[in-house]
Coordinates of C-alpha atoms in Angstrom, one line a residue:
X1 CA -17.0 -16.4 4.5
X2 CA -13.9 -14.4 3.8
X3 CA -11.6 -13.5 6.6
X4 CA -9.9 -10.1 6.7
X5 CA -6.1 -10.5 6.7
X6 CA -4.0 -8.3 8.9
X7 CA -0.5 -7.5 7.9
X8 CA 2.1 -6.4 10.5
X9 CA 5.3 -4.4 10.1
X10 CA 7.2 -7.2 11.9
X11 CA 6.1 -9.7 9.2
X12 CA 7.3 -7.7 6.2
X13 CA 10.6 -6.3 7.5
X14 CA 13.0 -6.6 10.4
X15 CA 13.7 -2.9 10.3
X16 CA 10.1 -1.6 10.1
X17 CA 10.7 -0.3 6.5
X18 CA 9.7 -2.1 3.3
X19 CA 9.4 -0.8 -0.3
X20 CA 7.4 -2.4 -3.1
X21 CA 8.2 -1.3 -6.7
X22 CA 5.6 -1.9 -9.4
X23 CA 6.6 -1.8 -13.1
X24 CA 4.4 -1.9 -16.2
X25 CA 6.3 -4.9 -17.5
X26 CA 5.4 -6.9 -14.4
X27 CA 9.0 -7.9 -13.7
X28 CA 9.0 -6.4 -10.3
X29 CA 6.4 -6.6 -7.5
X30 CA 2.7 -7.2 -8.2
X31 CA 0.1 -5.3 -6.1
X32 CA -1.9 -7.0 -3.3
X33 CA -5.4 -7.4 -4.8
X34 CA -7.2 -8.7 -1.8
X35 CA -8.7 -6.5 1.0
X36 CA -6.6 -6.4 4.1
X37 CA -5.5 -4.2 7.0
X38 CA -2.0 -3.1 8.0
X39 CA -0.6 -2.0 11.4
X40 CA 1.7 0.4 9.6
X41 CA 1.5 3.5 7.3
X42 CA 1.7 3.2 3.5
X43 CA 2.8 6.0 1.2
X44 CA 2.3 5.4 -2.5
X45 CA 3.8 7.4 -5.4
X46 CA 2.6 6.9 -9.0
X47 CA 5.5 7.7 -11.4
X48 CA 3.5 6.9 -14.6
X49 CA 0.3 5.1 -15.6
X50 CA -2.7 4.8 -13.4
X51 CA -4.5 2.5 -11.0
X52 CA -7.7 2.0 -9.0
X53 CA -7.7 1.2 -5.3
X54 CA -10.4 0.7 -2.6
X55 CA -9.8 2.2 0.9
X56 CA -12.6 1.6 3.5
X57 CA -15.2 1.0 0.8
X58 CA -14.3 4.2 -1.1
X59 CA -12.8 4.0 -4.6
X60 CA -9.9 6.1 -5.8
X61 CA -8.2 6.5 -9.2
X62 CA -4.5 7.4 -8.9
X63 CA -2.8 8.9 -11.9
X64 CA 0.7 9.8 -12.8
X65 CA 2.6 12.1 -10.4
X66 CA 0.2 11.9 -7.4
X67 CA 0.6 10.2 -4.1
X68 CA -1.7 8.2 -1.8
X69 CA -1.8 7.7 1.9
X70 CA -3.2 4.7 3.8
X71 CA -3.4 4.8 7.6
X72 CA -3.0 1.8 9.9
X73 CA -6.2 -0.1 10.3
X74 CA -7.9 1.0 7.1
X75 CA -9.2 -1.8 4.9
X76 CA -7.7 -1.4 1.4
X77 CA -7.1 -3.4 -1.8
X78 CA -5.7 -2.9 -5.3
X79 CA -8.2 -3.1 -8.1
X80 CA -6.6 -2.7 -11.5
X81 CA -3.8 -0.7 -13.3
X82 CA -2.8 0.5 -16.7
X83 CA 0.9 1.0 -17.5
X84 CA 1.7 1.3 -13.8
X85 CA 5.1 2.3 -12.6
X86 CA 4.9 3.1 -8.9
X87 CA 6.4 2.8 -5.4
X88 CA 4.8 2.0 -2.1
X89 CA 6.7 2.7 1.1
X90 CA 5.5 0.7 4.1
X91 CA 6.8 2.1 7.5
X92 CA 6.2 1.3 11.1
X93 CA 4.1 3.9 12.9
X94 CA 6.8 4.2 15.5
X95 CA 8.9 6.2 13.0
X96 CA 6.1 8.8 12.3
X97 CA 6.1 11.9 14.5
X98 CA 3.0 12.8 16.4
X99 CA 2.5 16.1 14.6
X100 CA 2.6 14.2 11.2
X101 CA 0.2 11.6 12.5
X102 CA -2.3 14.3 13.4
X103 CA -1.9 16.0 10.0
X104 CA -2.4 12.7 8.1
X105 CA -5.4 11.8 10.3
X106 CA -7.0 15.2 9.4
X107 CA -6.2 15.0 5.7
X108 CA -7.7 11.5 5.3
X109 CA -11.0 12.7 6.7
X110 CA -11.6 14.0 3.2
X111 CA -9.4 12.1 0.7
X112 CA -6.6 9.6 0.5
X113 CA -4.9 11.1 -2.6
X114 CA -2.3 13.9 -2.6
X115 CA -1.5 16.3 -5.5
X116 CA 2.2 16.9 -6.0
X117 CA 4.0 19.8 -7.5
X118 CA 6.6 19.2 -10.3
X119 CA 9.4 19.8 -7.9
X120 CA 7.9 17.3 -5.4
X121 CA 7.5 14.7 -8.1
X122 CA 11.2 15.1 -9.2
X123 CA 12.3 14.8 -5.6
X124 CA 10.2 11.7 -4.9
X125 CA 11.4 9.9 -8.0
X126 CA 15.0 10.5 -7.0
X127 CA 14.5 9.5 -3.3
X128 CA 12.5 6.3 -4.2
X129 CA 15.2 5.3 -6.7
X130 CA 17.9 5.7 -4.1
X131 CA 15.9 4.0 -1.4
X132 CA 15.3 1.0 -3.6
X133 CA 19.0 0.6 -4.0
X134 CA 19.8 1.0 -0.3
X135 CA 17.2 -1.6 0.7
X136 CA 18.7 -4.0 -1.7
X137 CA 21.9 -4.0 0.3
X138 CA 22.3 -6.0 3.4
X139 CA 24.8 -4.1 5.6
X140 CA 23.6 -2.2 8.7
X141 CA 24.8 1.2 7.4
X142 CA 22.6 1.2 4.3
X143 CA 19.6 0.4 6.5
X144 CA 20.3 3.5 8.6
X145 CA 20.4 5.5 5.4
X146 CA 17.1 3.9 4.3
X147 CA 15.4 5.3 7.4
X148 CA 16.6 8.8 6.6
X149 CA 15.5 8.4 3.0
X150 CA 12.1 7.1 4.0
X151 CA 11.6 10.0 6.4
X152 CA 12.5 12.5 3.6
X153 CA 9.9 10.9 1.4
X154 CA 7.3 11.2 4.1
X155 CA 8.3 14.8 4.7
X156 CA 7.8 15.7 1.0
X157 CA 4.3 14.1 0.9
X158 CA 3.6 15.8 4.2
X159 CA 4.6 19.1 2.7
X160 CA 2.2 18.6 -0.1
X161 CA -0.6 17.8 2.3
X162 CA 0.2 20.8 4.5
X163 CA 0.1 23.1 1.5
X164 CA -3.3 21.9 0.6
X165 CA -4.5 22.1 4.2
X166 CA -3.2 25.7 4.4
X167 CA -5.1 26.6 1.3
X168 CA -8.3 25.5 3.1
X169 CA -7.2 26.7 6.5
X170 CA -9.4 26.2 9.6
X171 CA -8.9 27.3 13.1
X172 CA -6.3 25.0 14.6
X173 CA -8.5 24.3 17.6
X174 CA -11.2 23.0 15.2
X175 CA -8.7 20.5 13.8
X176 CA -7.4 19.4 17.2
X177 CA -11.0 18.9 18.5
X178 CA -11.9 16.9 15.5
X179 CA -8.9 14.6 15.7
X180 CA -9.5 14.1 19.4
X181 CA -13.2 13.3 18.7
X182 CA -12.3 10.9 16.0
X183 CA -9.8 9.1 18.2
X184 CA -12.4 8.8 21.0
X185 CA -15.0 7.6 18.6
X186 CA -12.7 4.8 17.4
X187 CA -12.2 3.7 21.1
X188 CA -15.8 4.1 22.4
X189 CA -18.2 3.7 19.5
X190 CA -19.3 0.3 20.7
X191 CA -20.3 1.9 24.1
X192 CA -22.0 5.1 23.0
X193 CA -23.6 6.6 19.9
X194 CA -24.5 9.8 21.6
X195 CA -22.9 13.0 20.4
X196 CA -23.2 14.5 23.9
X197 CA -21.2 11.6 25.3
X198 CA -18.1 12.7 23.3
X199 CA -18.6 16.4 24.0
X200 CA -18.6 15.6 27.8
X201 CA -15.5 13.5 27.5
X202 CA -13.8 16.4 25.8
X203 CA -15.2 18.9 28.3
X204 CA -16.7 21.2 25.6
X205 CA -20.3 21.9 24.6
X206 CA -22.0 19.8 22.0
X207 CA -22.7 22.9 19.9
X208 CA -19.0 23.8 19.8
X209 CA -18.0 20.2 19.0
X210 CA -20.5 20.1 16.2
X211 CA -19.1 23.4 14.9
X212 CA -15.6 22.2 14.9
X213 CA -16.3 18.7 13.4
X214 CA -18.6 20.0 10.7
X215 CA -16.1 22.8 9.8
X216 CA -13.3 20.2 9.5
X217 CA -15.0 17.2 7.9
X218 CA -18.1 18.7 6.4
X219 CA -20.3 16.4 8.4
X220 CA -21.9 16.7 11.9
X221 CA -20.9 14.7 14.9
X222 CA -23.9 12.5 14.5
X223 CA -23.0 11.8 10.8
X224 CA -19.4 11.0 11.8
X225 CA -20.7 8.5 14.4
X226 CA -23.0 6.9 11.9
X227 CA -20.2 6.6 9.3
X228 CA -17.9 4.9 11.9
X229 CA -20.7 2.5 12.8
X230 CA -21.5 1.6 9.2
X231 CA -17.8 1.2 8.2
X232 CA -17.2 -1.3 11.1
X233 CA -20.5 -3.1 10.2
X234 CA -19.4 -3.4 6.6
X235 CA -16.1 -5.0 7.6
X236 CA -17.9 -7.5 9.8
X237 CA -20.5 -8.3 7.2
X238 CA -17.9 -9.1 4.6
X239 CA -15.1 -10.7 6.7
X240 CA -17.0 -12.6 9.4
X241 CA -19.8 -15.1 9.5
X242 CA -21.6 -13.2 12.4
X243 CA -25.3 -12.6 11.9
X244 CA -26.6 -9.0 11.4
X245 CA -28.0 -9.2 14.9
X246 CA -24.7 -10.2 16.4
X247 CA -22.9 -7.4 14.6
X248 CA -25.5 -4.9 15.8
X249 CA -25.0 -6.1 19.4
X250 CA -21.2 -5.8 19.1
X251 CA -21.7 -2.2 17.9
X252 CA -23.8 -1.4 21.0
X253 CA -27.3 -1.7 19.5
X254 CA -29.9 -3.5 21.6
X255 CA -32.5 -2.7 19.0
X256 CA -31.6 -4.8 16.0
X257 CA -34.3 -3.2 13.8
X258 CA -33.0 0.3 14.6
X259 CA -29.5 -0.7 13.6
X260 CA -30.8 -2.1 10.3
X261 CA -32.6 1.1 9.6
X262 CA -29.6 3.2 10.4
X263 CA -27.3 1.1 8.2
X264 CA -29.8 1.1 5.3
X265 CA -30.2 4.9 5.5
X266 CA -26.5 5.6 5.7
X267 CA -25.2 3.0 3.2
X268 CA -28.2 3.0 0.8
X269 CA -28.6 -0.7 1.1
X270 CA -29.7 -3.1 3.8
X271 CA -27.0 -5.1 5.8
X272 CA -28.3 -8.4 4.3
X273 CA -28.2 -7.2 0.8
X274 CA -24.8 -5.6 1.3
X275 CA -23.4 -9.0 2.5
X276 CA -25.0 -10.8 -0.5
X277 CA -23.4 -8.3 -3.0
X278 CA -20.0 -8.9 -1.6
X279 CA -20.0 -12.7 -1.4

């Protein structure tokens, strides 16, 4: 049984910032091709070529002049690439402002890829090139500059995300309620699968919570709960040797058969067959 590796910011850098550079000739870094989790944010930029990646069991094709975002805790892996020249900035979550975290959380409810304008592409190419040079130096001063360069890169990607969010604007209270709900769900999904439980915790009506969550994500509160359950179950099925019954119990299901039906309906495959397909 495979075990899910977990990468920590402290393991890859003393400063909380690390840059990986990928080149088509293979001279520089090679991508991590096994599924894993990180406790830090990742911001990728494709300068040329293309690649395929998996993030939480969803597949994405990244093409030239687009960016990608991976949040802490998401399971992801590199699949394959053609003529890839790219950068991945890995940065400790402590450096990310709370407003940016909320914006990234909202954005990744729908996709992990970011479309960039020609100006943003030019700016990112320049900043990543300078950042690579600064990180190659060892003195303290260049490391301080590296942080400012990293934050500038994140701001540009955040700007691209904000412009897309604005184009599909929703009431800000919908967004805030949805992010609050999603955070509560991650903390309490093993204890309750009831939509009304989360509405009570937020001191709002279930009808209003459904309106906000569906308006923001396109799915109801119940569907979001089911997605979280199935995502966690998939991780356990692939990366632990626990039985399906044990996984169901860990996720708060006393009725093992009901868990199996819910998983099968949501994932389109039974838990047992899902595990067999990913051995």
